Tab-separated table of C-alpha atoms in Angstrom:
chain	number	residue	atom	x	y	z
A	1	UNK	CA	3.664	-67.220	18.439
A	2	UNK	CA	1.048	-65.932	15.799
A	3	UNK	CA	-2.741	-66.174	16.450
A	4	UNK	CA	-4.505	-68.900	14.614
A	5	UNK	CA	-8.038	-68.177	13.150
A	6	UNK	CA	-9.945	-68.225	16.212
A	7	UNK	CA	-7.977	-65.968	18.460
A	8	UNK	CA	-8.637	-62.424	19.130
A	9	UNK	CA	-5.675	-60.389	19.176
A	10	UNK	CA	-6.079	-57.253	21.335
A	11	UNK	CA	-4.189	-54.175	20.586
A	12	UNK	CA	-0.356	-53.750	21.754
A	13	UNK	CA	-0.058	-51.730	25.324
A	14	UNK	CA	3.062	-50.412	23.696
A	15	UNK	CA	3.373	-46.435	24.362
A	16	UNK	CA	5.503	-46.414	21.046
A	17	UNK	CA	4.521	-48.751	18.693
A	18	UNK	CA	6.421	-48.991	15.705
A	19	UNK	CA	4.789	-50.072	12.312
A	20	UNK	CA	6.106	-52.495	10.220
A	21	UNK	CA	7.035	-51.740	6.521
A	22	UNK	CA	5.023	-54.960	5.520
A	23	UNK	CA	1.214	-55.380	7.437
A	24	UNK	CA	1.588	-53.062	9.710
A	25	UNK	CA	1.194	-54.615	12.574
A	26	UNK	CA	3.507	-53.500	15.862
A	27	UNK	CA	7.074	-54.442	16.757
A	28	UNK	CA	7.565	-56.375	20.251
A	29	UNK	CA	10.803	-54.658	21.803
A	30	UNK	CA	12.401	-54.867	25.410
A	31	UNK	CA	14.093	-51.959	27.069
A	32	UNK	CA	16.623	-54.293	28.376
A	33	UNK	CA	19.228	-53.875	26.327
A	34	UNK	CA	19.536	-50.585	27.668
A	35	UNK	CA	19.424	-51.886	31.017
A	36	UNK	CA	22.628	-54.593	29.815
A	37	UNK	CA	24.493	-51.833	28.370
A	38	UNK	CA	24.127	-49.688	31.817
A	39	UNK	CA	25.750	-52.367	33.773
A	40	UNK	CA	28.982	-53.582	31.505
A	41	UNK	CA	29.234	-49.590	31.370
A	42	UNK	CA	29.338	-49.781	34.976
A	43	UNK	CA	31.434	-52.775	35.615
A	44	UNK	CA	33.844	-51.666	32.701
A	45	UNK	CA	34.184	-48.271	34.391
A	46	UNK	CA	35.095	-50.123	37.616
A	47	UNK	CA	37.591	-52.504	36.172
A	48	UNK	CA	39.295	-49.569	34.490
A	49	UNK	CA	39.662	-47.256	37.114
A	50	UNK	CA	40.850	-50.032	39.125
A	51	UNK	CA	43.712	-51.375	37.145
A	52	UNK	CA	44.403	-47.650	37.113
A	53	UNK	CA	44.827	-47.093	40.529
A	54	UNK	CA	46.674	-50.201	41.070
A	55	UNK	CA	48.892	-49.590	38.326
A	56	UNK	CA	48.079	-52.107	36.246
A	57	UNK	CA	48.608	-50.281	32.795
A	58	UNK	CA	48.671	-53.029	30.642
A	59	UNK	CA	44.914	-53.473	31.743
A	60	UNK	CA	44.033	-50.379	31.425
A	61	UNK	CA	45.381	-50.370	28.045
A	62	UNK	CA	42.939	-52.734	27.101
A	63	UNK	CA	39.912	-50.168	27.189
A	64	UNK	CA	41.722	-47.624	25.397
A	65	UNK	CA	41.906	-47.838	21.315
A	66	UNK	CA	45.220	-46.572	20.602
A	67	UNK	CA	47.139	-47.029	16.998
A	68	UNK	CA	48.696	-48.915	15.195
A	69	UNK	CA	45.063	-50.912	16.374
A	70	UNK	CA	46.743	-53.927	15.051
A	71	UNK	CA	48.751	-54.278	17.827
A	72	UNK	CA	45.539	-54.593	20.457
A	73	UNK	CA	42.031	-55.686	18.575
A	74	UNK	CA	40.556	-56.474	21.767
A	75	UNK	CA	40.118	-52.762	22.786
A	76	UNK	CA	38.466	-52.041	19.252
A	77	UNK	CA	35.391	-53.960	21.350
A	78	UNK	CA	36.648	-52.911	24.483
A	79	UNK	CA	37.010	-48.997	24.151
A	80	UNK	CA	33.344	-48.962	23.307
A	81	UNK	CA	32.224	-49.446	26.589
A	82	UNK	CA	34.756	-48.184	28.545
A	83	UNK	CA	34.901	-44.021	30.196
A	84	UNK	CA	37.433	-41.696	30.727
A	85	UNK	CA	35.997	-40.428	33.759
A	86	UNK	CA	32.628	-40.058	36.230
A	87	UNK	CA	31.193	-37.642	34.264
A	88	UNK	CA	31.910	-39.064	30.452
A	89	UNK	CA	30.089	-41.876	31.850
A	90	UNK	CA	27.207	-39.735	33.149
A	91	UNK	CA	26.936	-38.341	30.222
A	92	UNK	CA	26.872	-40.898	27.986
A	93	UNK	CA	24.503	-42.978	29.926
A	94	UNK	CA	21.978	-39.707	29.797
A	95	UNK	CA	22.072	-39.935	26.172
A	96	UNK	CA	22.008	-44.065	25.684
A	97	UNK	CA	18.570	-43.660	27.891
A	98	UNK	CA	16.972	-40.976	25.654
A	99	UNK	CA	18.315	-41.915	22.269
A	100	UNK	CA	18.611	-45.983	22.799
A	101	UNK	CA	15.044	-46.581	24.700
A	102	UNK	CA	12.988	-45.991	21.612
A	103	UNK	CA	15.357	-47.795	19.466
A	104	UNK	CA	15.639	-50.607	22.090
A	105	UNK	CA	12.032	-51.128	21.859
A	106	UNK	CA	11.352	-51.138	18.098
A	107	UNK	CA	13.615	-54.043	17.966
A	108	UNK	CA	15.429	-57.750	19.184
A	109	UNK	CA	18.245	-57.531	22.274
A	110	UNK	CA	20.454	-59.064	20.171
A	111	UNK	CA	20.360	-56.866	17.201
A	112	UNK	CA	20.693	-53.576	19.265
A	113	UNK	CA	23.453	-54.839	21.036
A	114	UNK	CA	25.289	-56.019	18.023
A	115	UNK	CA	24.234	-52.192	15.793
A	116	UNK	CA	25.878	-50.692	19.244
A	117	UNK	CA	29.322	-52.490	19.236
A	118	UNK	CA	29.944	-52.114	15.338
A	119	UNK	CA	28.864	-47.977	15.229
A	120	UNK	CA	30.841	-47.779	18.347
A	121	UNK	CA	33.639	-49.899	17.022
A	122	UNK	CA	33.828	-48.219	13.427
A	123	UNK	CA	33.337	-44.621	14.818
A	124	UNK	CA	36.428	-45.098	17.157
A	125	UNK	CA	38.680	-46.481	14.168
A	126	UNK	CA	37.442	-43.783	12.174
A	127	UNK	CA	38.804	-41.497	14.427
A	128	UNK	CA	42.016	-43.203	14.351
A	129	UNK	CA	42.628	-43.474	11.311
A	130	UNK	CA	41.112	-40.630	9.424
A	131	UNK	CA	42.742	-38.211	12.054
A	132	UNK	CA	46.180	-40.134	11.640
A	133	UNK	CA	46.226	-40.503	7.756
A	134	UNK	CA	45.962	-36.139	8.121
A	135	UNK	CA	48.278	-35.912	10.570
A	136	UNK	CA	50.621	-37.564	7.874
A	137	UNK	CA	50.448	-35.225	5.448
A	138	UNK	CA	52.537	-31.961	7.014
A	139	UNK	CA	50.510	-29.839	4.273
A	140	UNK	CA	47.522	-30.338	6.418
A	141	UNK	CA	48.789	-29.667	9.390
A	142	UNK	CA	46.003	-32.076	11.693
A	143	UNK	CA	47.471	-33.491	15.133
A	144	UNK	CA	46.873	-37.297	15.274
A	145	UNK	CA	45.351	-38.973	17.582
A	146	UNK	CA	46.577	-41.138	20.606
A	147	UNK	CA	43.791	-42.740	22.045
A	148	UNK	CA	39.808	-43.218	22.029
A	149	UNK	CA	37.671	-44.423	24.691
A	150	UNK	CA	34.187	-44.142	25.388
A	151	UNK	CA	30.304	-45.179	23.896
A	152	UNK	CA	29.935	-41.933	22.186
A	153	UNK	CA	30.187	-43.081	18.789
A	154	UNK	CA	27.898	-45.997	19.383
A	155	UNK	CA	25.616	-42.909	21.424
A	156	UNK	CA	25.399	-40.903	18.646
A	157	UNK	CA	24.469	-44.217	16.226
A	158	UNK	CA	21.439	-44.333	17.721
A	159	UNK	CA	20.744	-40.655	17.806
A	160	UNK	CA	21.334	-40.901	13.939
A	161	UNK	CA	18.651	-44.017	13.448
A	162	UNK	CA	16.235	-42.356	15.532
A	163	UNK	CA	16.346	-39.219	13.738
A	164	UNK	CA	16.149	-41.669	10.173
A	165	UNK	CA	14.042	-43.965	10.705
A	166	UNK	CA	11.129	-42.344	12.872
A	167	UNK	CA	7.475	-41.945	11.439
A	168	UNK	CA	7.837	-38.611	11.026
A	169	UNK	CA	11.258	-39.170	8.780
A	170	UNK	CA	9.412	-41.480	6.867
A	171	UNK	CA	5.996	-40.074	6.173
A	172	UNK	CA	7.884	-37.429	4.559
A	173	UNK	CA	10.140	-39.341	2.703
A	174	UNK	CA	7.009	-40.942	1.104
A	175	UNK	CA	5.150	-37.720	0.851
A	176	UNK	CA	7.876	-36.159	-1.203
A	177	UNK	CA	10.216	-37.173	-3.463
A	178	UNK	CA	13.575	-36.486	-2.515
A	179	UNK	CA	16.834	-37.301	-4.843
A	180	UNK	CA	19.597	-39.509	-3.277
A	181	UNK	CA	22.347	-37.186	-3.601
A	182	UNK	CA	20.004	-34.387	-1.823
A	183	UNK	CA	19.393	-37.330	0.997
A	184	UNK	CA	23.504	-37.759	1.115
A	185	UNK	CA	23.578	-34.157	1.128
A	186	UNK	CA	21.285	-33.734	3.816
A	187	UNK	CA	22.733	-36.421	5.969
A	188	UNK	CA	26.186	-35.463	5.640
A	189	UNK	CA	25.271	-30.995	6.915
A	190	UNK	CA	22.995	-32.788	9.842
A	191	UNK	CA	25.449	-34.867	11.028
A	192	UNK	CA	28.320	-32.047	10.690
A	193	UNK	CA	26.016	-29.873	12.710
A	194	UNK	CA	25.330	-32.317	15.584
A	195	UNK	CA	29.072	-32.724	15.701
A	196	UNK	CA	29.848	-29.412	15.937
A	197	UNK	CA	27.704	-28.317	18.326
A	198	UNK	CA	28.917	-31.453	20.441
A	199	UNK	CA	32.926	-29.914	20.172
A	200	UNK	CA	35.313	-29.332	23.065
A	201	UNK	CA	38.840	-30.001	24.055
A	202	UNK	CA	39.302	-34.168	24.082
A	203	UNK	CA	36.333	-34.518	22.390
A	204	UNK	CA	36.341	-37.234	19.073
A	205	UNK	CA	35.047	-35.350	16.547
A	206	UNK	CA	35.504	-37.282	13.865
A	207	UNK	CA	33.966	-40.202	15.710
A	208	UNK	CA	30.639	-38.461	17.064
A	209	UNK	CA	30.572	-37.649	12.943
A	210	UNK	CA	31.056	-41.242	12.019
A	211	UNK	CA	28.483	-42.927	14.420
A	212	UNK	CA	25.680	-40.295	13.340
A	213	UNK	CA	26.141	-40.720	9.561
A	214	UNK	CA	26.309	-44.234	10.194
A	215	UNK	CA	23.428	-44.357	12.275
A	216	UNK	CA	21.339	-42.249	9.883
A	217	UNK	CA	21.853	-44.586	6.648
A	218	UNK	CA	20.674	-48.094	8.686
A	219	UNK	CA	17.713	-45.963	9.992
A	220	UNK	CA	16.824	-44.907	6.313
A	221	UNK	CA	17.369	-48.538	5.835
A	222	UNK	CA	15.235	-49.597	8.977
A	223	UNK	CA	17.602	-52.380	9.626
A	224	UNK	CA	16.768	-52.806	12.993
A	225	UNK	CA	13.167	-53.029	12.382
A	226	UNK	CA	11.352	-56.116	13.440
A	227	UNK	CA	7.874	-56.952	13.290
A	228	UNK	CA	5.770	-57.903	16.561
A	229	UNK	CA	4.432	-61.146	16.572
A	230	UNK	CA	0.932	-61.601	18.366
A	231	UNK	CA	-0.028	-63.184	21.453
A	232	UNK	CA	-2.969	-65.264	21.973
């Protein structure tokens, strides 16, 4: 709830306070959506792994976005949170902390949960398809892909806002003019580079791509930005 007239508001304790585009007065963010996502990426990881052991591959199946996607929507949500093995997850998780936490706490639980499942979501179809519709043209001569699993994309969303839509980012942006098409320039070489330097055998290139372009264009945006409100 906002102040009335008599109330003194005392400053935020916040370590990372994020303006607002508007008054400028600080965002109120929780860290716990990080903390949610850490535990259905544990729990999905265990489920997993389990039907795997047990043989249960039409459950495993579930966690593992495969084409024609048609066929299966539920892992387009699914394969999001889901690992390949102990150290994907690891890794991953490393990453969510250090990219996510800021984000996390410059806006609501709901909204960072939802930004996470549809970069995640559309950086694993783009991987599918993109990577299939080359594979069908012999000329080309790109292998398709068979399956995607893992938070990478959704990972690498977050990098992408961070990067976009940090003070630094935009003090610039309003110190110096910059064209669009030299923006979409820039975005596009920074988020092949990050890709690139993230390559290796199994790795979903096209995906990590995806989810940091993605990411970059709602941080320009600020979409996740919220304003605090004050407490008496």
């Amino acid at each position: 709830m906002a102040g009335r007239s008599h109330s003194r508001v005392k400053p935020s304790p916040d370590p990372f306070p994020e303006s607002s585009p508007d008054d400028g007065s600080t965002a109120t963010g929780s860290s716990g959506a990080i903390v949610d996502l850490l535990v259905v990426f544990a729990v999905v990881f265990f489920v997993y792994h389990l039907a795997l052991i047990v043989g249960l591959g039409l459950v495993a199946g579930l966690f593992i976005l495969s084409p024609p996607v048609t066929d299966n929507l539920l892992s387009v949500v699914a394969s999001v949170y889901a690992h390949q093995g102990l150290g994907h997850l690891l890794s991953n998780s490393i990453a969510l902390v250090v990219f996510g936490w800021p984000v996390a706490r410059a806006t609501t639980r709901v909204r960072f949960h939802v930004f996470f499942l549809l970069t995640g979501a559309i950086a694993g179809l783009s991987q599918i398809v993109l990577t299939n519709a080359a594979a069908a043209a012999p000329i080309l001569g790109v292998p398709g892909t068979g399956g995607v699993i893992g938070a990478s994309g959704g990972v690498f969303a977050l990098f992408g806002y961070l990067i976009a839509s940090n003070r630094l980012s935009a003090g610039l942006a309003s110190f110096v003019e910059v064209p669009q098409w030299l923006t979409a320039v820039v975005f596009v070489g920074l988020a092949a580079a990050i890709t690139l330097a993230t390559a290796g055998p199994g790795i979903a290139l096209l995906a990590h791509f995806t989810g940091f372009l993605v990411g970059m264009l709602a941080g320009r945006a600020r979409i996740l930005h919220v304003g605090a409100s004050s407490s008496r």
